Structures are given as structure tokens and as C-alpha cells.
Amino acid sequence: MKNISGIVPVILAAVVGIGAVVSLSDYTAPVYGSESEDELTETETIIESAGMESVEETEVENTEAAVVLDGAFDLADGTYEGSANGFSGKIKVSVVIKNQTIRSINILSNSDDEAFFNRAKEGVTASILAKQSTDVDTVSGATYSSRGIINAVNAGVSVCLCSAELDMGAFDTVSRATTNHGLHRGSYQCTSEITKKDGTKLKVAYYTGAATGVLTNGETFSYDKNEIESYVVTGLKYVPVKVKTEDYEAFKAAYTVVENGSTLSGGFSEGNLKNYTDLVAEVTENTNGLKTVTQNEDGSFSFAARVNNGTDSGIKDAALKTAENITTTVKEANGSYGEFLRVDLTGEGYGALGADMQAAEWTYYGSDSTYTDPLQSYGTKFASDNWMHKAQGIQLGLTDSLRCKLPAGTDGTGYWTITVYALGYNDYTVKFKVTDANIVKDEEETVDTTALEAAIKSAENLTESDYTAASWSDLCVELKEAKDELAAPHTQSTVDEATEHLNVAIKALVKAETKEETKTDVTKLNAVIEKAEALKQSDYTAESWKNLQTALDAAKKLTDATAEQTVVDQAASDLETAILALVKADTENTGTTDKKKKPAVGTVKTVGQIKYKVTGKNTVTVNKYAKKNITKTSIPATVKINGYTFKVTAIADSAFSGCSKLTKVTVGSNVKAIGNKSFYKCTKLTTFTASSTGLNKIGKEAFSGDKKLANITLKTTKLKKSGVGKDAFKNIKKNATFKVPAKKVSDYKAIFKSKGAGKNIKIKKL
């Protein structure tokens, strides 16, 4: 990789908070997503909260502590486990909660340097226990270990796979996103990880289907939602950074890095949102959003503020994009996700921006309509505050949280800007005014679920078979969420939101196509059966009679008019072909004492409708058709001549050329070659079937000019481009359908198109 003035430009992957808005005070130091669980070391360190057993009866002199100690954690009594990344890997903790307070913190495992970790452990855990809050200072010199412990405690007291906003936007490991929507959305520009109940961890790169996708290591995966134990979003996926060359190896050892020329991927194509799977990293000194990395004396790294005026996208062969065709709407006070202020970005252009959205920065100007003097800026992150809907826009919210407190004397009304940072985009800023009607107030409310219950009842009265699978699946997702909300209503806003989503899904249902019931016509089939039953077995060879009986038995099973018309018609056609293929008994010697001489190579003999030419000891070629008015023919696998059995291995050049009444051809299992112009200008030929799995040659112009040829079935897997002659399928029906073995669909499509079949043919698997 080329260095730029001693600087290595790369994209940093799987980092919590890096590249997000710099005013996010709670964003942690980088995580080390590539570390494995096997590298963790077990410890038995337990730090007790001194004197906490009698906290309810004890006067606490520290006023601030007295406030937060009184039920700071709205959790049931019990032990909660959480994990986060420290300096060298995962830190696992267990947190004991009693009477909504933290009673003890147990360090279960870590892989950080012992001296640094012990300093962090003693200082941070004591502070958390004393303050009953994770909003504590880190220990100087052990910053990453400190933040790892803080985040692990946060994770322990907040992990929940539900639709409620429990962390109020204060924690770096976000678990709010639901299994119905969040799994997919979280993989666009965030690092997301699914943990299954069997312990398997899925580090997701992008999704190929609702429950299938590709992992960051390139392997494919699938899952059942019932298998999921937990799901977390742990920060931004791709952050452009530049690192001094002398620090680069240490930086790579500490972080997950995507170098220039490597692939970027993420997301799930759904509605207006599209995934990306083949972007290539190309970070330069002019990349928008670039951060400069500096190594500290203790070996850790610091990150400068992002560059906001870069002109390069960071993506190879892609210019820096500018968001357009976006409408900004300040929503009326709702609070459906716990936010006190919500702004939606909709319009034709939101989908592209939403799929690339990394973070959003809110800046509050109070009453300053000139947008000159900001009072405060806030950063928001995916799932806690930022969300993109497949059809309803980008949904941004500010939550009353540890990192979002309005300035004293303000209430949120006035003038604001939002800046969206997105991969490959210029920073996108919108200005808007907030009124009292847009601010959610803290007040008691009575939740009315009447409308939600009615919507659920309407959905449950619908019949799945009446609608398309895709639209029914969308309804099921919204119905489940609606039922979950009804079972445990959070607020009137969340109830209304669930009601709206369910009603939208009901309205969006697409009716399934209904087939008109038509009675199958078996008149022609019965007529052919009657014709076949009038024939005498003694008049024909044993093999040809056997083929007739097989076709006759199949036809008789379809006379009750319950089968589809196409199946009945095909059976009638097959039976007619078997009748035409009957071989008269007098064309062979059926005796045992006066067997005729075996035909020599080169001998041409007529059997039924076809002339055969002996080509070897036990092989013949179809040489020519024997009757000019032939309409259907079945070329057998073997044929008897003078009492000797020969394999039919080929169809000669021009064998059926110009046979203007021929409509259907069936070829036996031993034919390996079809000659040049063998079916040239058979202008009424519509159907050709070759059952041979060893067919490896189709000659030049073999089917050229067969303008009605619409159905071709080939069971062979042996055809190669070199084995199919020029213009073999030229001027057949433009939308002809080829049925071929499943594993050859792609190869044969390319071959047949190159041999004259045209761009509109259809290739289907047998």
C-alpha cells in the first residue's frame, strides 16, 4: 500500500464511537473486535460495595450520592452479566442488583495487562459503587481498561432484546433494536453481532436474505430468530483514519483495519434501503471524515476530530456524493421511542443516505435565528436515536439521557441544525425550528389500546392464502410487534406507533393471483387412447410395443380430468409419438433358426419412420427420415435390424433438414451427437426433447430457422461451448424455453445465447 508523506491511510473497522460526532462524551475508546473469547483469562476478583447492605437506613452526607443511590437502576433483584472491550480483549463482569442499586461488581474475566487493569478495576468499580452511576471518571493511565469496565457494567444492566428504549441513549453497546428490524439495519454502517443460544457468535457483514447473510470473515450464515440469545450494535463500521507509518503495525495489532483495496460491505436490500457488497476502500488525505491517529506514551491511541471538508469519498472509483431530494419534517411531540424531539428525513433521496448514515450531530441555537452562536451540540448513534425505515424515512431523535441535557433555562424550543455523517457523502446539514408542539413533556398518561386491539383483530381475521408471501411476511412482523406492545404497553405513543405500523402493513397487503377454475379437456387424450388400444401387439416389435404400453398406461391415469390441461395435452402427445414410433414386426426376423446376416458398416436400413446407417459393430446413426409427411418422431435408444440390436448414437448432418411438417422430436438416451443442419428449417417444429445425458455435440445450424421451436429439453451435462456449432439455435422462437440440469443453467444460458438463441430465451432447471 502506498504511503502518503509518512502517513498510512486506512479504514478503521469495528470501533465504538470513532468517527462519530466528537461531542459524544460517552463514546468509549476503540474496541478490539478481532480478539477471540479463547484469549480471555479467568479471575475471581469481587469488589463489594462497602456499607451498601444498610444503605436504606443510613444517612449519606454526600448530597449527590444520596440522590442517585435511591433506586438508580430500574431492574429486578438479581445478578446481571455484561461484557465490553478493554485494551486487549473482552472484559466480562457480573453486577448484583438489590433494591434497584448495585451491591457488588464481579470481574469474571479479562485479558488486559494486569497492572493497568488492576488500577482501572480499583478506581472505576469503587466510583460506580459509591456514585451508583456509570457516569464516572476513568483512571489516568488505564483509560481503555477503565472504559471497558464501565461499558461492561452498562451492558450488564441494559441488555434486552425488546422494542423498549431502556438505555436512554447513554450506553455504547446498544441493544434496543428489535429482532424484527434491528438485525438488518444494524449491519449497514455499524458493527453488529448476534449471539446464539448455543454460544455461536455471528459478526455480520451484510445480509442476503431475511435470515441469511455473510459474516465479516466471508463465510455465509443463517439463523432462526428463536435461536438468538442477544444482539448488540457496538459502534461504527468504517471510519477513515490516517496513521504515522512508524505507528502502523502497533495500530493494526490493536484495531480491526480495512486497508486500501479491500472490500466494504453492509446492509440488507429492503424497500428504499439497498445493501452494498462490492465497494473498495480508497482512503486519501482528502477523504471526507478523515481522522488523524496519534500514539500516546502508554501505547494507546488518540483520535483527532474528523475532517469535515474533504473532497474524496474514501471509496474507489466513486465521487463524494451530495444528498438531495430529501424532505425534513419536525414531528409533533410523540415520544414513541423515548425521544423528546424527533425529526424525520423523507423523500426520494433518503434511502441512499440512510443506508450510508453513520452518525448525526444536533446543534441547538436556542432563540438565535441566525444560527450564529450554538448553545450545545449533541451526538446521536444508531438504534438509540438514529433509525432508517425501509419505506418511512430516516427517523432521528434526541433522548433525555446522560449525554443529552438541555442548557439551563432552555426547553428545547427554538432553532436547531442536524448534520448527518454518511460513508461516501458530503456532510448533510438541515436547519429547522422547534416549537412547544414538538417537545415531549414528562406527564402521567392513561394508555388507550382500543385502536391497537381493533387493528390486531383485523389482521387476525385475514387469510394468508389470499395474499402474496412477501406482503404477508411484512404483516406478520408488524402483528407480532403490535401484540408485544399490547401485552405490555409502554406509552400512548408506542401504542399509537404500533397501531399505525400494523394498519399500514394491512393496507400494503398484495392480493395473490387467483387462478380461474377451468375443466380439463380430455377429449383428445381419450381419442388417442382409443386409437392405441385398437392396435395389435403381434404386428409390432417387442421393444416398440413396450414403449407404447408405457405411454398408454401414463395416459390412462389422466382421464378423470383432474390434472392440469398442459399435463393432459403432453400425455396425449407422448402417446401419439409412441404410436408413430411403432416398428412393424416384419422388419425384423423374430425366429431363432433363420437369423439374417448382420448388416455391414455403411448399410442403410429403414425401421419405421427412420432410415438408419450402420456406423460400427453395434452402433447406428439416424441417416434420414423415411416418410415426407412425418409430424412426430421418437428416436429410440436402440433399434433392431435383421434381428441384431444397435445403439442409436448420433443424428446425421441434414437428417431432418427441411422436414416442414415435423412438430415434435424425442431423442433416446444413447445419442451423443446431433449433426450440422440436422433439423434445419423444420418450420413447424415446436418441441425437442433429448433424454441422453451424454450428448456432447450439437452441430452448426442444427436448429437454425426453426422459428416455432419454443420448448427444448436437454438432460445432458456434457455440452461445452466448443461442442455447440455456430448458429446452432439461430432464428428459433425469440422467447424459447430451455430446460436443463440445475447445475448447468448459468453455463448453458451463456452458450446458447452465443450460438444464436438470442437474449430473450429462458433457461429453467429440470
mmCIF file with all atom_site columns, C-alpha atoms in Angstrom, residues 474-625:
data_model
loop_
_atom_site.group_PDB
_atom_site.id
_atom_site.type_symbol
_atom_site.label_atom_id
_atom_site.label_alt_id
_atom_site.label_comp_id
_atom_site.label_asym_id
_atom_site.label_entity_id
_atom_site.label_seq_id
_atom_site.pdbx_PDB_ins_code
_atom_site.Cartn_x
_atom_site.Cartn_y
_atom_site.Cartn_z
_atom_site.occupancy
_atom_site.B_iso_or_equiv
_atom_site.pdbx_formal_charge
_atom_site.auth_seq_id
_atom_site.auth_comp_id
_atom_site.auth_asym_id
_atom_site.auth_atom_id
_atom_site.pdbx_PDB_model_num
ATOM 1   C CA . ASP A 1 474 ? -44.331 -7.952  6.444   1.00 0.00 ? 474 ASP A CA 1
ATOM 2   C CA . LEU A 1 475 ? -47.750 -8.098  8.109   1.00 0.00 ? 475 LEU A CA 1
ATOM 3   C CA . CYS A 1 476 ? -46.616 -10.887 10.442  1.00 0.00 ? 476 CYS A CA 1
ATOM 4   C CA . VAL A 1 477 ? -43.642 -8.795  11.589  1.00 0.00 ? 477 VAL A CA 1
ATOM 5   C CA . GLU A 1 478 ? -45.845 -5.825  12.460  1.00 0.00 ? 478 GLU A CA 1
ATOM 6   C CA . LEU A 1 479 ? -48.536 -8.040  14.016  1.00 0.00 ? 479 LEU A CA 1
ATOM 7   C CA . LYS A 1 480 ? -46.024 -9.614  16.378  1.00 0.00 ? 480 LYS A CA 1
ATOM 8   C CA . GLU A 1 481 ? -44.751 -6.205  17.458  1.00 0.00 ? 481 GLU A CA 1
ATOM 9   C CA . ALA A 1 482 ? -48.318 -4.995  17.942  1.00 0.00 ? 482 ALA A CA 1
ATOM 10  C CA . LYS A 1 483 ? -49.142 -7.990  20.146  1.00 0.00 ? 483 LYS A CA 1
ATOM 11  C CA . ASP A 1 484 ? -45.965 -7.449  22.169  1.00 0.00 ? 484 ASP A CA 1
ATOM 12  C CA . GLU A 1 485 ? -46.923 -3.809  22.720  1.00 0.00 ? 485 GLU A CA 1
ATOM 13  C CA . LEU A 1 486 ? -50.480 -4.740  23.686  1.00 0.00 ? 486 LEU A CA 1
ATOM 14  C CA . ALA A 1 487 ? -49.199 -7.279  26.201  1.00 0.00 ? 487 ALA A CA 1
ATOM 15  C CA . ALA A 1 488 ? -47.062 -4.637  27.925  1.00 0.00 ? 488 ALA A CA 1
ATOM 16  C CA . PRO A 1 489 ? -47.933 -1.092  26.766  1.00 0.00 ? 489 PRO A CA 1
ATOM 17  C CA . HIS A 1 490 ? -45.124 1.409   27.301  1.00 0.00 ? 490 HIS A CA 1
ATOM 18  C CA . THR A 1 491 ? -46.708 4.751   26.467  1.00 0.00 ? 491 THR A CA 1
ATOM 19  C CA . GLN A 1 492 ? -49.591 6.038   24.384  1.00 0.00 ? 492 GLN A CA 1
ATOM 20  C CA . SER A 1 493 ? -47.040 6.972   21.745  1.00 0.00 ? 493 SER A CA 1
ATOM 21  C CA . THR A 1 494 ? -45.638 3.462   21.463  1.00 0.00 ? 494 THR A CA 1
ATOM 22  C CA . VAL A 1 495 ? -49.169 2.058   21.281  1.00 0.00 ? 495 VAL A CA 1
ATOM 23  C CA . ASP A 1 496 ? -50.107 4.548   18.553  1.00 0.00 ? 496 ASP A CA 1
ATOM 24  C CA . GLU A 1 497 ? -46.906 3.754   16.669  1.00 0.00 ? 497 GLU A CA 1
ATOM 25  C CA . ALA A 1 498 ? -47.622 0.019   16.757  1.00 0.00 ? 498 ALA A CA 1
ATOM 26  C CA . THR A 1 499 ? -51.205 0.658   15.636  1.00 0.00 ? 499 THR A CA 1
ATOM 27  C CA . GLU A 1 500 ? -50.074 2.822   12.728  1.00 0.00 ? 500 GLU A CA 1
ATOM 28  C CA . HIS A 1 501 ? -47.449 0.329   11.571  1.00 0.00 ? 501 HIS A CA 1
ATOM 29  C CA . LEU A 1 502 ? -49.901 -2.570  11.683  1.00 0.00 ? 502 LEU A CA 1
ATOM 30  C CA . ASN A 1 503 ? -52.582 -0.665  9.774   1.00 0.00 ? 503 ASN A CA 1
ATOM 31  C CA . VAL A 1 504 ? -50.015 0.346   7.146   1.00 0.00 ? 504 VAL A CA 1
ATOM 32  C CA . ALA A 1 505 ? -48.985 -3.303  6.769   1.00 0.00 ? 505 ALA A CA 1
ATOM 33  C CA . ILE A 1 506 ? -52.635 -4.347  6.381   1.00 0.00 ? 506 ILE A CA 1
ATOM 34  C CA . LYS A 1 507 ? -53.179 -1.689  3.729   1.00 0.00 ? 507 LYS A CA 1
ATOM 35  C CA . ALA A 1 508 ? -49.981 -2.747  1.932   1.00 0.00 ? 508 ALA A CA 1
ATOM 36  C CA . LEU A 1 509 ? -51.070 -6.385  1.562   1.00 0.00 ? 509 LEU A CA 1
ATOM 37  C CA . VAL A 1 510 ? -50.937 -7.522  -2.055  1.00 0.00 ? 510 VAL A CA 1
ATOM 38  C CA . LYS A 1 511 ? -53.647 -9.858  -3.284  1.00 0.00 ? 511 LYS A CA 1
ATOM 39  C CA . ALA A 1 512 ? -52.401 -13.198 -4.585  1.00 0.00 ? 512 ALA A CA 1
ATOM 40  C CA . GLU A 1 513 ? -53.324 -14.062 -8.139  1.00 0.00 ? 513 GLU A CA 1
ATOM 41  C CA . THR A 1 514 ? -56.314 -16.381 -8.262  1.00 0.00 ? 514 THR A CA 1
ATOM 42  C CA . LYS A 1 515 ? -56.499 -18.942 -11.000 1.00 0.00 ? 515 LYS A CA 1
ATOM 43  C CA . GLU A 1 516 ? -59.832 -19.387 -12.668 1.00 0.00 ? 516 GLU A CA 1
ATOM 44  C CA . GLU A 1 517 ? -61.093 -22.903 -12.322 1.00 0.00 ? 517 GLU A CA 1
ATOM 45  C CA . THR A 1 518 ? -61.354 -24.477 -15.769 1.00 0.00 ? 518 THR A CA 1
ATOM 46  C CA . LYS A 1 519 ? -62.350 -28.015 -16.506 1.00 0.00 ? 519 LYS A CA 1
ATOM 47  C CA . THR A 1 520 ? -59.621 -30.034 -18.160 1.00 0.00 ? 520 THR A CA 1
ATOM 48  C CA . ASP A 1 521 ? -60.487 -31.217 -21.682 1.00 0.00 ? 521 ASP A CA 1
ATOM 49  C CA . VAL A 1 522 ? -59.578 -34.905 -22.114 1.00 0.00 ? 522 VAL A CA 1
ATOM 50  C CA . THR A 1 523 ? -61.359 -35.425 -25.443 1.00 0.00 ? 523 THR A CA 1
ATOM 51  C CA . LYS A 1 524 ? -58.170 -35.613 -27.482 1.00 0.00 ? 524 LYS A CA 1
ATOM 52  C CA . LEU A 1 525 ? -56.472 -37.825 -24.909 1.00 0.00 ? 525 LEU A CA 1
ATOM 53  C CA . ASN A 1 526 ? -59.338 -40.338 -24.935 1.00 0.00 ? 526 ASN A CA 1
ATOM 54  C CA . ALA A 1 527 ? -59.273 -40.424 -28.730 1.00 0.00 ? 527 ALA A CA 1
ATOM 55  C CA . VAL A 1 528 ? -55.562 -41.253 -28.805 1.00 0.00 ? 528 VAL A CA 1
ATOM 56  C CA . ILE A 1 529 ? -56.038 -43.906 -26.104 1.00 0.00 ? 529 ILE A CA 1
ATOM 57  C CA . GLU A 1 530 ? -58.810 -45.498 -28.176 1.00 0.00 ? 530 GLU A CA 1
ATOM 58  C CA . LYS A 1 531 ? -56.527 -45.481 -31.212 1.00 0.00 ? 531 LYS A CA 1
ATOM 59  C CA . ALA A 1 532 ? -53.703 -47.155 -29.275 1.00 0.00 ? 532 ALA A CA 1
ATOM 60  C CA . GLU A 1 533 ? -55.961 -49.841 -27.811 1.00 0.00 ? 533 GLU A CA 1
ATOM 61  C CA . ALA A 1 534 ? -57.141 -50.802 -31.312 1.00 0.00 ? 534 ALA A CA 1
ATOM 62  C CA . LEU A 1 535 ? -53.622 -51.863 -32.324 1.00 0.00 ? 535 LEU A CA 1
ATOM 63  C CA . LYS A 1 536 ? -52.392 -55.500 -32.193 1.00 0.00 ? 536 LYS A CA 1
ATOM 64  C CA . GLN A 1 537 ? -49.273 -56.453 -30.296 1.00 0.00 ? 537 GLN A CA 1
ATOM 65  C CA . SER A 1 538 ? -48.347 -59.166 -32.806 1.00 0.00 ? 538 SER A CA 1
ATOM 66  C CA . ASP A 1 539 ? -47.957 -56.570 -35.564 1.00 0.00 ? 539 ASP A CA 1
ATOM 67  C CA . TYR A 1 540 ? -45.042 -54.780 -33.905 1.00 0.00 ? 540 TYR A CA 1
ATOM 68  C CA . THR A 1 541 ? -41.643 -55.411 -32.392 1.00 0.00 ? 541 THR A CA 1
ATOM 69  C CA . ALA A 1 542 ? -41.463 -56.147 -28.679 1.00 0.00 ? 542 ALA A CA 1
ATOM 70  C CA . GLU A 1 543 ? -39.454 -53.047 -27.812 1.00 0.00 ? 543 GLU A CA 1
ATOM 71  C CA . SER A 1 544 ? -41.623 -50.561 -29.709 1.00 0.00 ? 544 SER A CA 1
ATOM 72  C CA . TRP A 1 545 ? -44.763 -52.182 -28.269 1.00 0.00 ? 545 TRP A CA 1
ATOM 73  C CA . LYS A 1 546 ? -43.328 -51.893 -24.766 1.00 0.00 ? 546 LYS A CA 1
ATOM 74  C CA . ASN A 1 547 ? -42.741 -48.150 -25.282 1.00 0.00 ? 547 ASN A CA 1
ATOM 75  C CA . LEU A 1 548 ? -46.332 -47.782 -26.477 1.00 0.00 ? 548 LEU A CA 1
ATOM 76  C CA . GLN A 1 549 ? -47.706 -49.526 -23.396 1.00 0.00 ? 549 GLN A CA 1
ATOM 77  C CA . THR A 1 550 ? -45.681 -47.261 -21.101 1.00 0.00 ? 550 THR A CA 1
ATOM 78  C CA . ALA A 1 551 ? -47.142 -44.164 -22.756 1.00 0.00 ? 551 ALA A CA 1
ATOM 79  C CA . LEU A 1 552 ? -50.627 -45.717 -22.762 1.00 0.00 ? 552 LEU A CA 1
ATOM 80  C CA . ASP A 1 553 ? -50.533 -46.529 -19.046 1.00 0.00 ? 553 ASP A CA 1
ATOM 81  C CA . ALA A 1 554 ? -49.467 -42.958 -18.252 1.00 0.00 ? 554 ALA A CA 1
ATOM 82  C CA . ALA A 1 555 ? -52.257 -41.535 -20.403 1.00 0.00 ? 555 ALA A CA 1
ATOM 83  C CA . LYS A 1 556 ? -54.978 -43.654 -18.776 1.00 0.00 ? 556 LYS A CA 1
ATOM 84  C CA . LYS A 1 557 ? -54.128 -42.202 -15.357 1.00 0.00 ? 557 LYS A CA 1
ATOM 85  C CA . LEU A 1 558 ? -55.166 -38.736 -16.549 1.00 0.00 ? 558 LEU A CA 1
ATOM 86  C CA . THR A 1 559 ? -58.622 -39.379 -17.984 1.00 0.00 ? 559 THR A CA 1
ATOM 87  C CA . ASP A 1 560 ? -60.534 -38.193 -14.886 1.00 0.00 ? 560 ASP A CA 1
ATOM 88  C CA . ALA A 1 561 ? -59.983 -34.517 -15.854 1.00 0.00 ? 561 ALA A CA 1
ATOM 89  C CA . THR A 1 562 ? -58.346 -33.598 -12.528 1.00 0.00 ? 562 THR A CA 1
ATOM 90  C CA . ALA A 1 563 ? -54.894 -32.963 -13.965 1.00 0.00 ? 563 ALA A CA 1
ATOM 91  C CA . GLU A 1 564 ? -53.807 -29.645 -15.456 1.00 0.00 ? 564 GLU A CA 1
ATOM 92  C CA . GLN A 1 565 ? -54.532 -29.165 -19.139 1.00 0.00 ? 565 GLN A CA 1
ATOM 93  C CA . THR A 1 566 ? -50.851 -28.935 -20.048 1.00 0.00 ? 566 THR A CA 1
ATOM 94  C CA . VAL A 1 567 ? -50.146 -32.313 -18.423 1.00 0.00 ? 567 VAL A CA 1
ATOM 95  C CA . VAL A 1 568 ? -53.054 -33.960 -20.255 1.00 0.00 ? 568 VAL A CA 1
ATOM 96  C CA . ASP A 1 569 ? -52.011 -32.483 -23.594 1.00 0.00 ? 569 ASP A CA 1
ATOM 97  C CA . GLN A 1 570 ? -48.436 -33.658 -23.082 1.00 0.00 ? 570 GLN A CA 1
ATOM 98  C CA . ALA A 1 571 ? -49.618 -37.199 -22.308 1.00 0.00 ? 571 ALA A CA 1
ATOM 99  C CA . ALA A 1 572 ? -51.713 -37.251 -25.498 1.00 0.00 ? 572 ALA A CA 1
ATOM 100 C CA . SER A 1 573 ? -48.735 -36.026 -27.493 1.00 0.00 ? 573 SER A CA 1
ATOM 101 C CA . ASP A 1 574 ? -46.411 -38.630 -25.957 1.00 0.00 ? 574 ASP A CA 1
ATOM 102 C CA . LEU A 1 575 ? -48.871 -41.407 -26.774 1.00 0.00 ? 575 LEU A CA 1
ATOM 103 C CA . GLU A 1 576 ? -49.196 -40.244 -30.381 1.00 0.00 ? 576 GLU A CA 1
ATOM 104 C CA . THR A 1 577 ? -45.409 -40.214 -30.672 1.00 0.00 ? 577 THR A CA 1
ATOM 105 C CA . ALA A 1 578 ? -45.228 -43.777 -29.311 1.00 0.00 ? 578 ALA A CA 1
ATOM 106 C CA . ILE A 1 579 ? -47.803 -44.915 -31.894 1.00 0.00 ? 579 ILE A CA 1
ATOM 107 C CA . LEU A 1 580 ? -45.820 -43.322 -34.718 1.00 0.00 ? 580 LEU A CA 1
ATOM 108 C CA . ALA A 1 581 ? -42.635 -44.925 -33.416 1.00 0.00 ? 581 ALA A CA 1
ATOM 109 C CA . LEU A 1 582 ? -44.063 -48.469 -33.564 1.00 0.00 ? 582 LEU A CA 1
ATOM 110 C CA . VAL A 1 583 ? -41.868 -50.788 -35.635 1.00 0.00 ? 583 VAL A CA 1
ATOM 111 C CA . LYS A 1 584 ? -43.573 -53.407 -37.788 1.00 0.00 ? 584 LYS A CA 1
ATOM 112 C CA . ALA A 1 585 ? -42.712 -56.949 -36.819 1.00 0.00 ? 585 ALA A CA 1
ATOM 113 C CA . ASP A 1 586 ? -41.949 -57.886 -40.436 1.00 0.00 ? 586 ASP A CA 1
ATOM 114 C CA . THR A 1 587 ? -38.935 -55.561 -40.474 1.00 0.00 ? 587 THR A CA 1
ATOM 115 C CA . GLU A 1 588 ? -37.022 -57.952 -38.264 1.00 0.00 ? 588 GLU A CA 1
ATOM 116 C CA . ASN A 1 589 ? -36.574 -61.689 -38.025 1.00 0.00 ? 589 ASN A CA 1
ATOM 117 C CA . THR A 1 590 ? -38.370 -62.942 -34.936 1.00 0.00 ? 590 THR A CA 1
ATOM 118 C CA . GLY A 1 591 ? -37.385 -66.569 -35.429 1.00 0.00 ? 591 GLY A CA 1
ATOM 119 C CA . THR A 1 592 ? -34.483 -68.333 -33.811 1.00 0.00 ? 592 THR A CA 1
ATOM 120 C CA . THR A 1 593 ? -33.204 -70.603 -36.598 1.00 0.00 ? 593 THR A CA 1
ATOM 121 C CA . ASP A 1 594 ? -33.055 -68.404 -39.722 1.00 0.00 ? 594 ASP A CA 1
ATOM 122 C CA . LYS A 1 595 ? -31.363 -65.264 -38.407 1.00 0.00 ? 595 LYS A CA 1
ATOM 123 C CA . LYS A 1 596 ? -30.270 -62.972 -41.209 1.00 0.00 ? 596 LYS A CA 1
ATOM 124 C CA . LYS A 1 597 ? -26.726 -61.790 -41.730 1.00 0.00 ? 597 LYS A CA 1
ATOM 125 C CA . LYS A 1 598 ? -25.646 -58.850 -39.557 1.00 0.00 ? 598 LYS A CA 1
ATOM 126 C CA . PRO A 1 599 ? -25.606 -55.624 -41.624 1.00 0.00 ? 599 PRO A CA 1
ATOM 127 C CA . ALA A 1 600 ? -22.153 -54.360 -42.510 1.00 0.00 ? 600 ALA A CA 1
ATOM 128 C CA . VAL A 1 601 ? -20.839 -50.891 -41.663 1.00 0.00 ? 601 VAL A CA 1
ATOM 129 C CA . GLY A 1 602 ? -22.286 -48.411 -44.144 1.00 0.00 ? 602 GLY A CA 1
ATOM 130 C CA . THR A 1 603 ? -25.532 -50.329 -44.636 1.00 0.00 ? 603 THR A CA 1
ATOM 131 C CA . VAL A 1 604 ? -28.694 -48.156 -44.597 1.00 0.00 ? 604 VAL A CA 1
ATOM 132 C CA . LYS A 1 605 ? -31.900 -49.756 -43.348 1.00 0.00 ? 605 LYS A CA 1
ATOM 133 C CA . THR A 1 606 ? -35.403 -48.367 -42.798 1.00 0.00 ? 606 THR A CA 1
ATOM 134 C CA . VAL A 1 607 ? -37.093 -49.080 -39.483 1.00 0.00 ? 607 VAL A CA 1
ATOM 135 C CA . GLY A 1 608 ? -40.482 -47.431 -39.039 1.00 0.00 ? 608 GLY A CA 1
ATOM 136 C CA . GLN A 1 609 ? -40.270 -43.741 -39.961 1.00 0.00 ? 609 GLN A CA 1
ATOM 137 C CA . ILE A 1 610 ? -36.491 -43.510 -39.936 1.00 0.00 ? 610 ILE A CA 1
ATOM 138 C CA . LYS A 1 611 ? -33.553 -44.653 -42.060 1.00 0.00 ? 611 LYS A CA 1
ATOM 139 C CA . TYR A 1 612 ? -30.551 -45.819 -40.041 1.00 0.00 ? 612 TYR A CA 1
ATOM 140 C CA . LYS A 1 613 ? -26.948 -46.146 -41.189 1.00 0.00 ? 613 LYS A CA 1
ATOM 141 C CA . VAL A 1 614 ? -24.697 -48.737 -39.552 1.00 0.00 ? 614 VAL A CA 1
ATOM 142 C CA . THR A 1 615 ? -21.575 -46.983 -38.259 1.00 0.00 ? 615 THR A CA 1
ATOM 143 C CA . GLY A 1 616 ? -19.932 -49.647 -36.132 1.00 0.00 ? 616 GLY A CA 1
ATOM 144 C CA . LYS A 1 617 ? -20.146 -53.150 -34.751 1.00 0.00 ? 617 LYS A CA 1
ATOM 145 C CA . ASN A 1 618 ? -23.222 -52.319 -32.671 1.00 0.00 ? 618 ASN A CA 1
ATOM 146 C CA . THR A 1 619 ? -23.971 -48.670 -33.490 1.00 0.00 ? 619 THR A CA 1
ATOM 147 C CA . VAL A 1 620 ? -26.086 -46.781 -35.998 1.00 0.00 ? 620 VAL A CA 1
ATOM 148 C CA . THR A 1 621 ? -26.776 -43.165 -36.916 1.00 0.00 ? 621 THR A CA 1
ATOM 149 C CA . VAL A 1 622 ? -30.129 -41.638 -37.804 1.00 0.00 ? 622 VAL A CA 1
ATOM 150 C CA . ASN A 1 623 ? -29.446 -41.053 -41.505 1.00 0.00 ? 623 ASN A CA 1
ATOM 151 C CA . LYS A 1 624 ? -32.713 -39.619 -42.855 1.00 0.00 ? 624 LYS A CA 1
ATOM 152 C CA . TYR A 1 625 ? -36.429 -39.587 -42.301 1.00 0.00 ? 625 TYR A CA 1
#
